[in-house]
PDB file of C-alpha atoms and ligand atoms in Angstrom:
ATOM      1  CA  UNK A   1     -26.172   1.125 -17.551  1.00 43.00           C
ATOM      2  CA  UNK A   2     -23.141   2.779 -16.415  1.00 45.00           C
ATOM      3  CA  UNK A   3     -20.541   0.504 -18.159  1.00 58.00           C
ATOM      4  CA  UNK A   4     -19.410   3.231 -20.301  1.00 82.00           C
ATOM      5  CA  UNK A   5     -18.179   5.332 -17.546  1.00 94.00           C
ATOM      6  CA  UNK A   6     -14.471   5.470 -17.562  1.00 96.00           C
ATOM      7  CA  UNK A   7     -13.016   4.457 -14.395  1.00 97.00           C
ATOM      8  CA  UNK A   8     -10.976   6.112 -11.957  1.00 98.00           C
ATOM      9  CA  UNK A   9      -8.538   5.164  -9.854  1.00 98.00           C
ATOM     10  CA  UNK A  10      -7.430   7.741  -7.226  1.00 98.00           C
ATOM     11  CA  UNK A  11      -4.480   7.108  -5.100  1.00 98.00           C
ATOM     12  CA  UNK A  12      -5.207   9.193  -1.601  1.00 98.00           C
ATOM     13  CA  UNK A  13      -1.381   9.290   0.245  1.00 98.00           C
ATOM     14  CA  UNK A  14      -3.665  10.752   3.342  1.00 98.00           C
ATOM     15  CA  UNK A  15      -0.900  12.509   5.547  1.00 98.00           C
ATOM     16  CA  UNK A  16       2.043  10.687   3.751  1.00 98.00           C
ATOM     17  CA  UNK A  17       5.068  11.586   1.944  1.00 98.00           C
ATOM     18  CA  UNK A  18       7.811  13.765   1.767  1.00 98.00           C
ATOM     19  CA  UNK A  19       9.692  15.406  -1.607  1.00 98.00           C
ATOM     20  CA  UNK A  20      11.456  11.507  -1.691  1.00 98.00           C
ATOM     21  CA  UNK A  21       8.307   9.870  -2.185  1.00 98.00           C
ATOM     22  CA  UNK A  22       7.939  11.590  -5.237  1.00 98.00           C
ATOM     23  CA  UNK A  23       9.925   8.552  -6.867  1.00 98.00           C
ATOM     24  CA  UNK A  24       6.933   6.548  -6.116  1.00 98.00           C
ATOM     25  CA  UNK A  25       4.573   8.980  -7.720  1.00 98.00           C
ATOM     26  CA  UNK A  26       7.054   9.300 -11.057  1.00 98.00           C
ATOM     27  CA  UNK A  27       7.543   5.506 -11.844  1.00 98.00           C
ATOM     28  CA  UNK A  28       3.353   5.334 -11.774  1.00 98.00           C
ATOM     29  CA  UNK A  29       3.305   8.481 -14.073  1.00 98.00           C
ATOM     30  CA  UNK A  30       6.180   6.691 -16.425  1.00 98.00           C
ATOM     31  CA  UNK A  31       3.987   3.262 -16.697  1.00 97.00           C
ATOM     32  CA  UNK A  32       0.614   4.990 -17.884  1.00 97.00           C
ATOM     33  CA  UNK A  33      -0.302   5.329 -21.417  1.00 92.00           C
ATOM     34  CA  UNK A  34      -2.674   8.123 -22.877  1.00 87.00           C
ATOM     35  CA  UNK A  35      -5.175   5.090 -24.426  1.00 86.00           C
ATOM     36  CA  UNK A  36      -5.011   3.712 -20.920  1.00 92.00           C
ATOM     37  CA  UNK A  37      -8.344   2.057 -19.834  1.00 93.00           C
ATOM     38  CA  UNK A  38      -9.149   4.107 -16.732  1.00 97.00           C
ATOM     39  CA  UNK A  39      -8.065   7.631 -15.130  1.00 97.00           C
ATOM     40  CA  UNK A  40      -5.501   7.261 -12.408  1.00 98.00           C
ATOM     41  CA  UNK A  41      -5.342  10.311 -10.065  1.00 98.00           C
ATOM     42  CA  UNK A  42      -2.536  11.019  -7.341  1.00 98.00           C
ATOM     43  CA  UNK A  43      -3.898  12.891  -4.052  1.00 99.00           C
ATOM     44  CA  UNK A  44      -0.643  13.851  -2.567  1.00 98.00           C
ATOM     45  CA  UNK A  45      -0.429  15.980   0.768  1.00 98.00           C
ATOM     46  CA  UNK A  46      -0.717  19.341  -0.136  1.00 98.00           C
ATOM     47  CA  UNK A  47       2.962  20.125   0.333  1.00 98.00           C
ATOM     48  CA  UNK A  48       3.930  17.654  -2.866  1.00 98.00           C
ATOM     49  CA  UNK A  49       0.967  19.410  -4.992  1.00 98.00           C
ATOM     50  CA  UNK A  50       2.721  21.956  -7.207  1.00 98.00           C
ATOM     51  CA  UNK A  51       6.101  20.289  -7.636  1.00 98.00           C
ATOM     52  CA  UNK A  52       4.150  16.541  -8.354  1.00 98.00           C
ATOM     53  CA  UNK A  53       1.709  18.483 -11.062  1.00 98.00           C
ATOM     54  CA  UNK A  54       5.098  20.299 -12.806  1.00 98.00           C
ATOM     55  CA  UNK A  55       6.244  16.846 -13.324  1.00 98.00           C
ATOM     56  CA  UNK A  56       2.600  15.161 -14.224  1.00 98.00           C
ATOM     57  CA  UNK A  57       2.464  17.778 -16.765  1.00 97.00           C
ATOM     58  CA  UNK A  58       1.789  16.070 -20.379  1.00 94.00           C
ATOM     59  CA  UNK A  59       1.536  12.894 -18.879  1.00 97.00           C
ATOM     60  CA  UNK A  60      -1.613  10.866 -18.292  1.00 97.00           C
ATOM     61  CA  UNK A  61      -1.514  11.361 -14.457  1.00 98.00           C
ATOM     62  CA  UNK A  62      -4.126  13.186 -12.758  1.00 98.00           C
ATOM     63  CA  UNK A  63      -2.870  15.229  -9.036  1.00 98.00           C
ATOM     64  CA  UNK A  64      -5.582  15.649  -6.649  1.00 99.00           C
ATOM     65  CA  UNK A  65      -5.471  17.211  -3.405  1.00 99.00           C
ATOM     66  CA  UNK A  66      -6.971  15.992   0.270  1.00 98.00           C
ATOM     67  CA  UNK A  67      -9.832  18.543   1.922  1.00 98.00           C
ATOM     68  CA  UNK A  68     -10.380  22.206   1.572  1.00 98.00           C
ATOM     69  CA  UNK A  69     -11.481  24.937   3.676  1.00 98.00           C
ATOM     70  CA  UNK A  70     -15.253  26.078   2.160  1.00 98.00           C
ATOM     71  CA  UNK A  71     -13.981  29.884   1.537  1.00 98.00           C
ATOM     72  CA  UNK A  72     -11.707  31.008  -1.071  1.00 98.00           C
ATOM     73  CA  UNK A  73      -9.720  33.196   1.166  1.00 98.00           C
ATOM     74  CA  UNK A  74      -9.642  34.669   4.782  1.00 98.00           C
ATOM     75  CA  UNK A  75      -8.538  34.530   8.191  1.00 98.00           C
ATOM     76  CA  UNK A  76      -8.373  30.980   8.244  1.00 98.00           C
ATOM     77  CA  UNK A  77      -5.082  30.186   9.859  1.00 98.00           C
ATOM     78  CA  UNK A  78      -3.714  26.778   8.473  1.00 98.00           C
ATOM     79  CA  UNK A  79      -6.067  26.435   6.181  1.00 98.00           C
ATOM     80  CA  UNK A  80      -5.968  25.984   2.333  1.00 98.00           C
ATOM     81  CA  UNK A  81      -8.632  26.991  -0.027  1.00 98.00           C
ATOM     82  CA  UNK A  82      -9.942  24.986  -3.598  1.00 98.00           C
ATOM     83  CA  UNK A  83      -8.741  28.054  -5.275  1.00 98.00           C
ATOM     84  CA  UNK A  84      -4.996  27.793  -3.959  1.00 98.00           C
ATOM     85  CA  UNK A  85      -5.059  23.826  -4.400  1.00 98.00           C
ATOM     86  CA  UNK A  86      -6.330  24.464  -7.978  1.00 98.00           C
ATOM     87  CA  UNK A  87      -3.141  27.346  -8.349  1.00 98.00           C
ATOM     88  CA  UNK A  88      -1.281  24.573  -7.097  1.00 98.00           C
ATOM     89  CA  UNK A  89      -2.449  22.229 -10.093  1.00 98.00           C
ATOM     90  CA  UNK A  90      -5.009  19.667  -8.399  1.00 98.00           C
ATOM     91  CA  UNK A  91      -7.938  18.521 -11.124  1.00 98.00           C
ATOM     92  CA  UNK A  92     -10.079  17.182  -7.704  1.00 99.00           C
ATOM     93  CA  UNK A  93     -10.073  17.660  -4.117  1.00 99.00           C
ATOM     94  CA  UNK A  94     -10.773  14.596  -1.276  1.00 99.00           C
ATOM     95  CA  UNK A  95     -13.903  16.486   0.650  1.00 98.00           C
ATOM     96  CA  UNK A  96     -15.821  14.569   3.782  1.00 98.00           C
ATOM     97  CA  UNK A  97     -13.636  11.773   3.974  1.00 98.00           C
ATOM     98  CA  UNK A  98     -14.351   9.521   7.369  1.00 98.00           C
ATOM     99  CA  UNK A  99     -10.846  10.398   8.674  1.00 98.00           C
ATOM    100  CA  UNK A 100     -11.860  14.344   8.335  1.00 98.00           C
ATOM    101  CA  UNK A 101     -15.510  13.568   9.292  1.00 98.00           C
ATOM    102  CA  UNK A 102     -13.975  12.241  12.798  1.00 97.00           C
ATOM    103  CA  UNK A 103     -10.496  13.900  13.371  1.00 97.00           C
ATOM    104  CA  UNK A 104     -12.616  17.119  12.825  1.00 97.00           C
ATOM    105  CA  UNK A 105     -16.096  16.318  13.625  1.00 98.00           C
ATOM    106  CA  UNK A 106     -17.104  17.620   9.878  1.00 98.00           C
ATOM    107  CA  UNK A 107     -20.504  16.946   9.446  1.00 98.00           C
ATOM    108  CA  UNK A 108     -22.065  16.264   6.111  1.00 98.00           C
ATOM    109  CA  UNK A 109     -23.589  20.155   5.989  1.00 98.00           C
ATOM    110  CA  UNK A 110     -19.752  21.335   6.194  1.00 98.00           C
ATOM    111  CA  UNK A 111     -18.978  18.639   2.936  1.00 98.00           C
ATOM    112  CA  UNK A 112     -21.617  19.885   1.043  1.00 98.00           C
ATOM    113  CA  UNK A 113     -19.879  23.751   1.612  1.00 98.00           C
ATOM    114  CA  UNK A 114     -16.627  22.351   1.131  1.00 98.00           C
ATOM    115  CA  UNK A 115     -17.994  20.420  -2.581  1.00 99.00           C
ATOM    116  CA  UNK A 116     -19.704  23.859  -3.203  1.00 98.00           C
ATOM    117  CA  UNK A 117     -16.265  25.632  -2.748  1.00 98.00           C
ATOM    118  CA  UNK A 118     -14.145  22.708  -5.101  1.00 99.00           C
ATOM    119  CA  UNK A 119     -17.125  23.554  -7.533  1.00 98.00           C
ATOM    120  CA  UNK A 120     -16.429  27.424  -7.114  1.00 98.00           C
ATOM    121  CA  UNK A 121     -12.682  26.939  -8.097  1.00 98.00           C
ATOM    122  CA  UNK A 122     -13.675  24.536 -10.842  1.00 98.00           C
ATOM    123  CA  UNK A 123     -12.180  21.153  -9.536  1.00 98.00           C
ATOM    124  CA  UNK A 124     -13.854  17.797  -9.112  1.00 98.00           C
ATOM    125  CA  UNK A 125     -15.293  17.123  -6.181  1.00 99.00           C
ATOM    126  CA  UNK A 126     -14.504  13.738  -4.602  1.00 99.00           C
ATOM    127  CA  UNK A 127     -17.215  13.092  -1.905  1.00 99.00           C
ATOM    128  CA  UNK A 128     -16.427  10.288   0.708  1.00 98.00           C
ATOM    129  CA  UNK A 129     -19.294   8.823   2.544  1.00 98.00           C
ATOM    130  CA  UNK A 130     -19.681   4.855   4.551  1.00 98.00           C
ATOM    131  CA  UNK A 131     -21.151   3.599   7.421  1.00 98.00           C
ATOM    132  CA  UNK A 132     -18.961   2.230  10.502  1.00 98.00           C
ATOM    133  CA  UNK A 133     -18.883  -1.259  12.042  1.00 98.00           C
ATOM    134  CA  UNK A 134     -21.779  -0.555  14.208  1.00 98.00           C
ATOM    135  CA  UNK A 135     -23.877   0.727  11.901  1.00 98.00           C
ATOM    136  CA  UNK A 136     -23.375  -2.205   8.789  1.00 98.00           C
ATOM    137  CA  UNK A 137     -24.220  -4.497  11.997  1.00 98.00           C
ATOM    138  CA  UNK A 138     -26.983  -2.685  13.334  1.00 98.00           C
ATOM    139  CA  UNK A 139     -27.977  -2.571   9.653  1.00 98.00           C
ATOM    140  CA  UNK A 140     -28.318   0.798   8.959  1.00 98.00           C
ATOM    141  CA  UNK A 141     -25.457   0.940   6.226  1.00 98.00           C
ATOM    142  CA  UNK A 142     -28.206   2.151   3.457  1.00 98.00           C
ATOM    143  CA  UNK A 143     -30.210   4.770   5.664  1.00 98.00           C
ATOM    144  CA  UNK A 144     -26.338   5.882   6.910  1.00 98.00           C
ATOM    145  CA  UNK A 145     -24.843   6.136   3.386  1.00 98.00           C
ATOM    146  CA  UNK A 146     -27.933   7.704   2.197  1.00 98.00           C
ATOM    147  CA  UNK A 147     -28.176  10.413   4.495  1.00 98.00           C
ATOM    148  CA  UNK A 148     -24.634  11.217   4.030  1.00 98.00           C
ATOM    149  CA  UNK A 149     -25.173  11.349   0.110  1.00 98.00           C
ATOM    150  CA  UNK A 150     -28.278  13.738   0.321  1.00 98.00           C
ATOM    151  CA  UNK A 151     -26.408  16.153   2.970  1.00 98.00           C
ATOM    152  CA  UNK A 152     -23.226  16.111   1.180  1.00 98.00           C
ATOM    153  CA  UNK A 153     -23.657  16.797  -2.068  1.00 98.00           C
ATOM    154  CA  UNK A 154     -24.548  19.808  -3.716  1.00 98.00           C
ATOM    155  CA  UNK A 155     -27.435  20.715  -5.992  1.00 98.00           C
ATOM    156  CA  UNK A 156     -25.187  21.648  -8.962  1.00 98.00           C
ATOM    157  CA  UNK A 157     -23.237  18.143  -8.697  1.00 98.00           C
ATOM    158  CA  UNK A 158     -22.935  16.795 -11.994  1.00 98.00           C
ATOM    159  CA  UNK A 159     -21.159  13.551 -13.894  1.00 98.00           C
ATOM    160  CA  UNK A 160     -18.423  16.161 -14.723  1.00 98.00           C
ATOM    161  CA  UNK A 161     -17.815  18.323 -10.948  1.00 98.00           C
ATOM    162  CA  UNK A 162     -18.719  15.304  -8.787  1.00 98.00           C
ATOM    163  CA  UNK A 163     -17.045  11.736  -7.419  1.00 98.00           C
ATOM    164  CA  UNK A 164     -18.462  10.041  -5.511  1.00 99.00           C
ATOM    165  CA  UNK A 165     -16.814   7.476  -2.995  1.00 99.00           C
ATOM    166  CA  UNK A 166     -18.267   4.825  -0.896  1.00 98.00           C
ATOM    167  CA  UNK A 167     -15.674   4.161   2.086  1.00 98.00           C
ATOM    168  CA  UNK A 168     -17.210   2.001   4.697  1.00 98.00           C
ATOM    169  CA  UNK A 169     -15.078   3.168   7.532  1.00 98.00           C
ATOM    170  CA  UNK A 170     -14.270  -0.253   8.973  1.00 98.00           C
ATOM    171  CA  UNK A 171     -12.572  -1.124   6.493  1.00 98.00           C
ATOM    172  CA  UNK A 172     -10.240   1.837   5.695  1.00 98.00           C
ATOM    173  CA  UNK A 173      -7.352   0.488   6.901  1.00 97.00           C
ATOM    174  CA  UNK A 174      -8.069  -3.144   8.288  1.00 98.00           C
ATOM    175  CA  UNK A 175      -7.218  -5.343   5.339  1.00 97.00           C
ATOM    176  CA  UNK A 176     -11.076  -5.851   5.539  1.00 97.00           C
ATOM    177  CA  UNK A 177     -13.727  -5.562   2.850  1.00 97.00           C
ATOM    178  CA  UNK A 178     -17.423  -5.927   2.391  1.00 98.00           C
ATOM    179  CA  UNK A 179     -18.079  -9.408   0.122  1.00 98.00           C
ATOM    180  CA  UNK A 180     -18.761  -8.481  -3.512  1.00 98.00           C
ATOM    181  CA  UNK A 181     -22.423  -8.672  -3.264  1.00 98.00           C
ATOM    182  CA  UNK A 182     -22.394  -6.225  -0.228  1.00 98.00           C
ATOM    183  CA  UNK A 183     -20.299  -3.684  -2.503  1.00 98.00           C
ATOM    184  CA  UNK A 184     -22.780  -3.894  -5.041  1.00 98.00           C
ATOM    185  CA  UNK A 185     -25.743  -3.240  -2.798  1.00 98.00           C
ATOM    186  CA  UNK A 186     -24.549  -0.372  -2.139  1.00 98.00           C
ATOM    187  CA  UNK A 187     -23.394   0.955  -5.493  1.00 98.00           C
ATOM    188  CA  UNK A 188     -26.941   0.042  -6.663  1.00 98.00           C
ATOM    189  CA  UNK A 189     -28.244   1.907  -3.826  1.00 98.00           C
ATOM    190  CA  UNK A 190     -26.426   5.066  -4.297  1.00 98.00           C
ATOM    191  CA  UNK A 191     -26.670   4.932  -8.308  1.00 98.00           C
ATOM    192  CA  UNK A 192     -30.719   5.082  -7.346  1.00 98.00           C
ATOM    193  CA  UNK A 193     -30.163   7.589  -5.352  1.00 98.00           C
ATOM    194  CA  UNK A 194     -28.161   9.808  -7.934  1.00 98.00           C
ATOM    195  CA  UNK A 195     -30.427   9.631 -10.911  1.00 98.00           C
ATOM    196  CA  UNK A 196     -33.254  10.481  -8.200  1.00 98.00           C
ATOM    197  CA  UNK A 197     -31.794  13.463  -7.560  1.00 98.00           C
ATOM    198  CA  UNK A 198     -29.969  14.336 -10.700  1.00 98.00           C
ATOM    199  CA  UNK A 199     -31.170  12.112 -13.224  1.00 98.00           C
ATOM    200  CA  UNK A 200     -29.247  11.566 -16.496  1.00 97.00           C
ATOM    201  CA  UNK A 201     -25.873  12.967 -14.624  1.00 98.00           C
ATOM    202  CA  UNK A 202     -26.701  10.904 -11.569  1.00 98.00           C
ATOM    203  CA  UNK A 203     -26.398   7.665 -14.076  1.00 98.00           C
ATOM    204  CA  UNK A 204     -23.028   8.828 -15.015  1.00 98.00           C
ATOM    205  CA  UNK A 205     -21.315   9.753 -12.115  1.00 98.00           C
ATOM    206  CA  UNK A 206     -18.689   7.748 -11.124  1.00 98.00           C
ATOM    207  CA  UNK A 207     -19.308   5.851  -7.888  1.00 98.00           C
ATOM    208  CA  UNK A 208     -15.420   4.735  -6.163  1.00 98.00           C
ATOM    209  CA  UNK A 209     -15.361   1.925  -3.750  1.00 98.00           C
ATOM    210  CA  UNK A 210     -12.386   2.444  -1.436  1.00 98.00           C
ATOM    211  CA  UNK A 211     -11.488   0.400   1.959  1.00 98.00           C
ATOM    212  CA  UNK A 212      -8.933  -2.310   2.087  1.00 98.00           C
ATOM    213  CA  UNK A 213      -8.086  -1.878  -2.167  1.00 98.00           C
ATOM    214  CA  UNK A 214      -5.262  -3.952  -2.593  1.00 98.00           C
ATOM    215  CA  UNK A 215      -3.329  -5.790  -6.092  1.00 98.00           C
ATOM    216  CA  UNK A 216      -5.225  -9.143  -4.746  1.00 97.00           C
ATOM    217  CA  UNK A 217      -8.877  -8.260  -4.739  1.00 98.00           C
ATOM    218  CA  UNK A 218      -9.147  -5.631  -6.739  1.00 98.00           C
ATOM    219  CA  UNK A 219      -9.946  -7.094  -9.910  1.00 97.00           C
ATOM    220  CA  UNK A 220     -13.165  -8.565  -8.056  1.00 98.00           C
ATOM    221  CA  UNK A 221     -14.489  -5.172  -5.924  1.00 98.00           C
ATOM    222  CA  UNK A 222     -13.375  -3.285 -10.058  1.00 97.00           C
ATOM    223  CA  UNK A 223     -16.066  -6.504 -11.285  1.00 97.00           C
ATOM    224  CA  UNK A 224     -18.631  -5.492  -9.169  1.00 98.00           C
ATOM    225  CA  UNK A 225     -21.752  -3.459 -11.351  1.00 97.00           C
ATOM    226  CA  UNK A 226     -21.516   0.323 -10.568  1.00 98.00           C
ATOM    227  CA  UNK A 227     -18.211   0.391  -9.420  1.00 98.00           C
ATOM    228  CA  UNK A 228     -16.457   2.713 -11.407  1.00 98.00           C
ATOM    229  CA  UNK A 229     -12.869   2.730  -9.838  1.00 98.00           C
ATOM    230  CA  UNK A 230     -11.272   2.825  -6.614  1.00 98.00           C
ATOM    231  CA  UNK A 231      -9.609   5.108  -3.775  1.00 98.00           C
ATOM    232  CA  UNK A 232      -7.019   3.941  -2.623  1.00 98.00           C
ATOM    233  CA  UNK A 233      -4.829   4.348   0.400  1.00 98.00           C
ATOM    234  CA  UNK A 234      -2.037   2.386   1.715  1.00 98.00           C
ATOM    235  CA  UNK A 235      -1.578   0.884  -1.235  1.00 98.00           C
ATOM    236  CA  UNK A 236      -1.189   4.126  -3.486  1.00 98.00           C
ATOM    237  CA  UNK A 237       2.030   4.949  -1.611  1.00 98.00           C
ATOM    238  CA  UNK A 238       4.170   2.299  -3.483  1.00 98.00           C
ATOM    239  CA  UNK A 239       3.946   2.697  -7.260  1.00 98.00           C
ATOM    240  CA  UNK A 240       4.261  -1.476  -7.486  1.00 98.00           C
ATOM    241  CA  UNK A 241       1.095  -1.707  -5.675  1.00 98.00           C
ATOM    242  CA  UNK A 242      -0.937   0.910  -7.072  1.00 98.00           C
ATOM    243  CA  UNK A 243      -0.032  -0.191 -10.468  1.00 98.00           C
ATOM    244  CA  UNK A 244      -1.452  -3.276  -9.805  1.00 97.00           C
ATOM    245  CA  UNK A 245      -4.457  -1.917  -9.048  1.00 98.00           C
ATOM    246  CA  UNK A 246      -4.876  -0.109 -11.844  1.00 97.00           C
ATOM    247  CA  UNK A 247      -4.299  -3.822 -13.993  1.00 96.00           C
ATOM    248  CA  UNK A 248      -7.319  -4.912 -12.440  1.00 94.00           C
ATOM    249  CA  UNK A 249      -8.842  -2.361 -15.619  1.00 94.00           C
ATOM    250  CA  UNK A 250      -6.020  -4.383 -18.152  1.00 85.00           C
ATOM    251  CA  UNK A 251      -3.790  -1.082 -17.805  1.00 54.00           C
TER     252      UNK A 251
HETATM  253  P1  13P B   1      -6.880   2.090   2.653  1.00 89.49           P
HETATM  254  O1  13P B   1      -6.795   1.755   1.179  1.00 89.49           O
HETATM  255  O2  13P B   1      -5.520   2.258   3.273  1.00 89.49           O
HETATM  256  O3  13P B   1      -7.765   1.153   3.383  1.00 89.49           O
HETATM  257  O4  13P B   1      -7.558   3.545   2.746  1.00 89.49           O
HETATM  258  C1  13P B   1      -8.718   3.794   2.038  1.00 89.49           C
HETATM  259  C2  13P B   1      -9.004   5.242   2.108  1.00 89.49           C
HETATM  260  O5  13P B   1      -9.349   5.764   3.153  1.00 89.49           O
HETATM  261  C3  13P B   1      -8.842   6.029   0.876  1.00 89.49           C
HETATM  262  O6  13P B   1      -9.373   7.299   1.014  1.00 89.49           O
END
């Protein structure tokens, strides 16, 4: 059913990398061809935006930025709004991401403002959501993940505005995954959940697995039905790795 969405595979460099690291950034833009077989997408920290977009330009590579504030402008000291990341040249902004949701205490109400405002600016939003340790053993991953969808997401998400991506939070990190088959529960799960809601659009949104994405297994998580690319994170910050990620789609 949802084999004919094109993957994506979104690098997130979390709060990594100075104007150096850039080198890392321009040997993946260099190895991607326009025909390529998925998207590949660059979240670098917010400082790298502009410059890393002025060199993306006319290439294949996507820039993305990490969080947003919800309003476009204010009294918001030390924050950044969609608006300015879009002014900056990001395509798609990071929003509810487990490291914001418990660094900050965001709750999925605040993601859903924060989508709203990447939909205001006209960016893609890339909603995180995933269950900790104690709640995949306790067995509550599917009641978790599906709260977290409902509450975060908009009412005007669409196939075209909206990522989503399904981070269980123990393994962000840990060199730890879920088995194949407990990857594609979920993705089943949530793909229910999204034509539900949004039918026709739900079926075509793309649904990211990220957590523990590495060269090794990522042509088996990339395998797995309704997975529809990847964020990454440790393993976006070296352009040898995240390339061979992106193989894992014959790139
Ligand atoms: P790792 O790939 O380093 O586990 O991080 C995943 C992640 O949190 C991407 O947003």
């Amino acid at each position: 059913m949802t084999s004919s969405v094109r993957p994506l595979v979104a690098g997130n460099w979390k709060m990594n990398g100075l104007a150096a690291s850039l080198a890392e950034a321009r040997r993946v833009r260099d190895a991607l061809s326009k025909s390529g077989p998925a998207d590949v997408m660059i979240c670098p920290p917010a400082t790298l935006i502009a410059e890393l977009a002025r060199e993306a330009a006319n290439s294949p590579l996507l820039i993305g930025a990490q969080d947003c504030h919800a309003a476009a402008s204010g009294a918001h000291t030390g924050d950044i709004s969609a608006e300015m990341l879009k002014d900056a040249g990001a395509r798609a902004v990071i929003v509810g991401h487990s490291e914001r949701r418990s660094d900050h205490g965001e709750r999925s109400s605040d993601v859903r403002r924060k989508a709203e405002a990447v939909h205001r600016a006209g960016l893609t939003a890339i909603v995180c959501i995933g269950e900790t340790a104690g709640e995949r053993r306790a067995e509550l991953t599917l009641s978790v993940v599906g709260r977290q969808l409902a509450a975060s997401l908009p009412d005007a998400a669409n196939a075209g505005n909206t990522v989503i991506a399904y981070e269980p939070v123990w393994a962000i990190g840990t060199g730890l995954t879920p088995t194949a088959a407990d990857v594609a529960a979920v993705h089943k799960f949530l793909r229910g959940a999204l034509v539900a809601r949004f039918g026709g659009t739900g079926g075509a949104m793309r649904i990211l697995y990220g957590g523990s994405v590495k060269p090794d297994n990522a042509r088996e998580l990339m395998a797995v039905p309704d997975v529809n690319g990847a964020l990454v994170g440790g393993a976006s910050l070296k352009a040898n790795d995240f390339l061979g990620i992106i193989a894992a789609y014959g790139a």
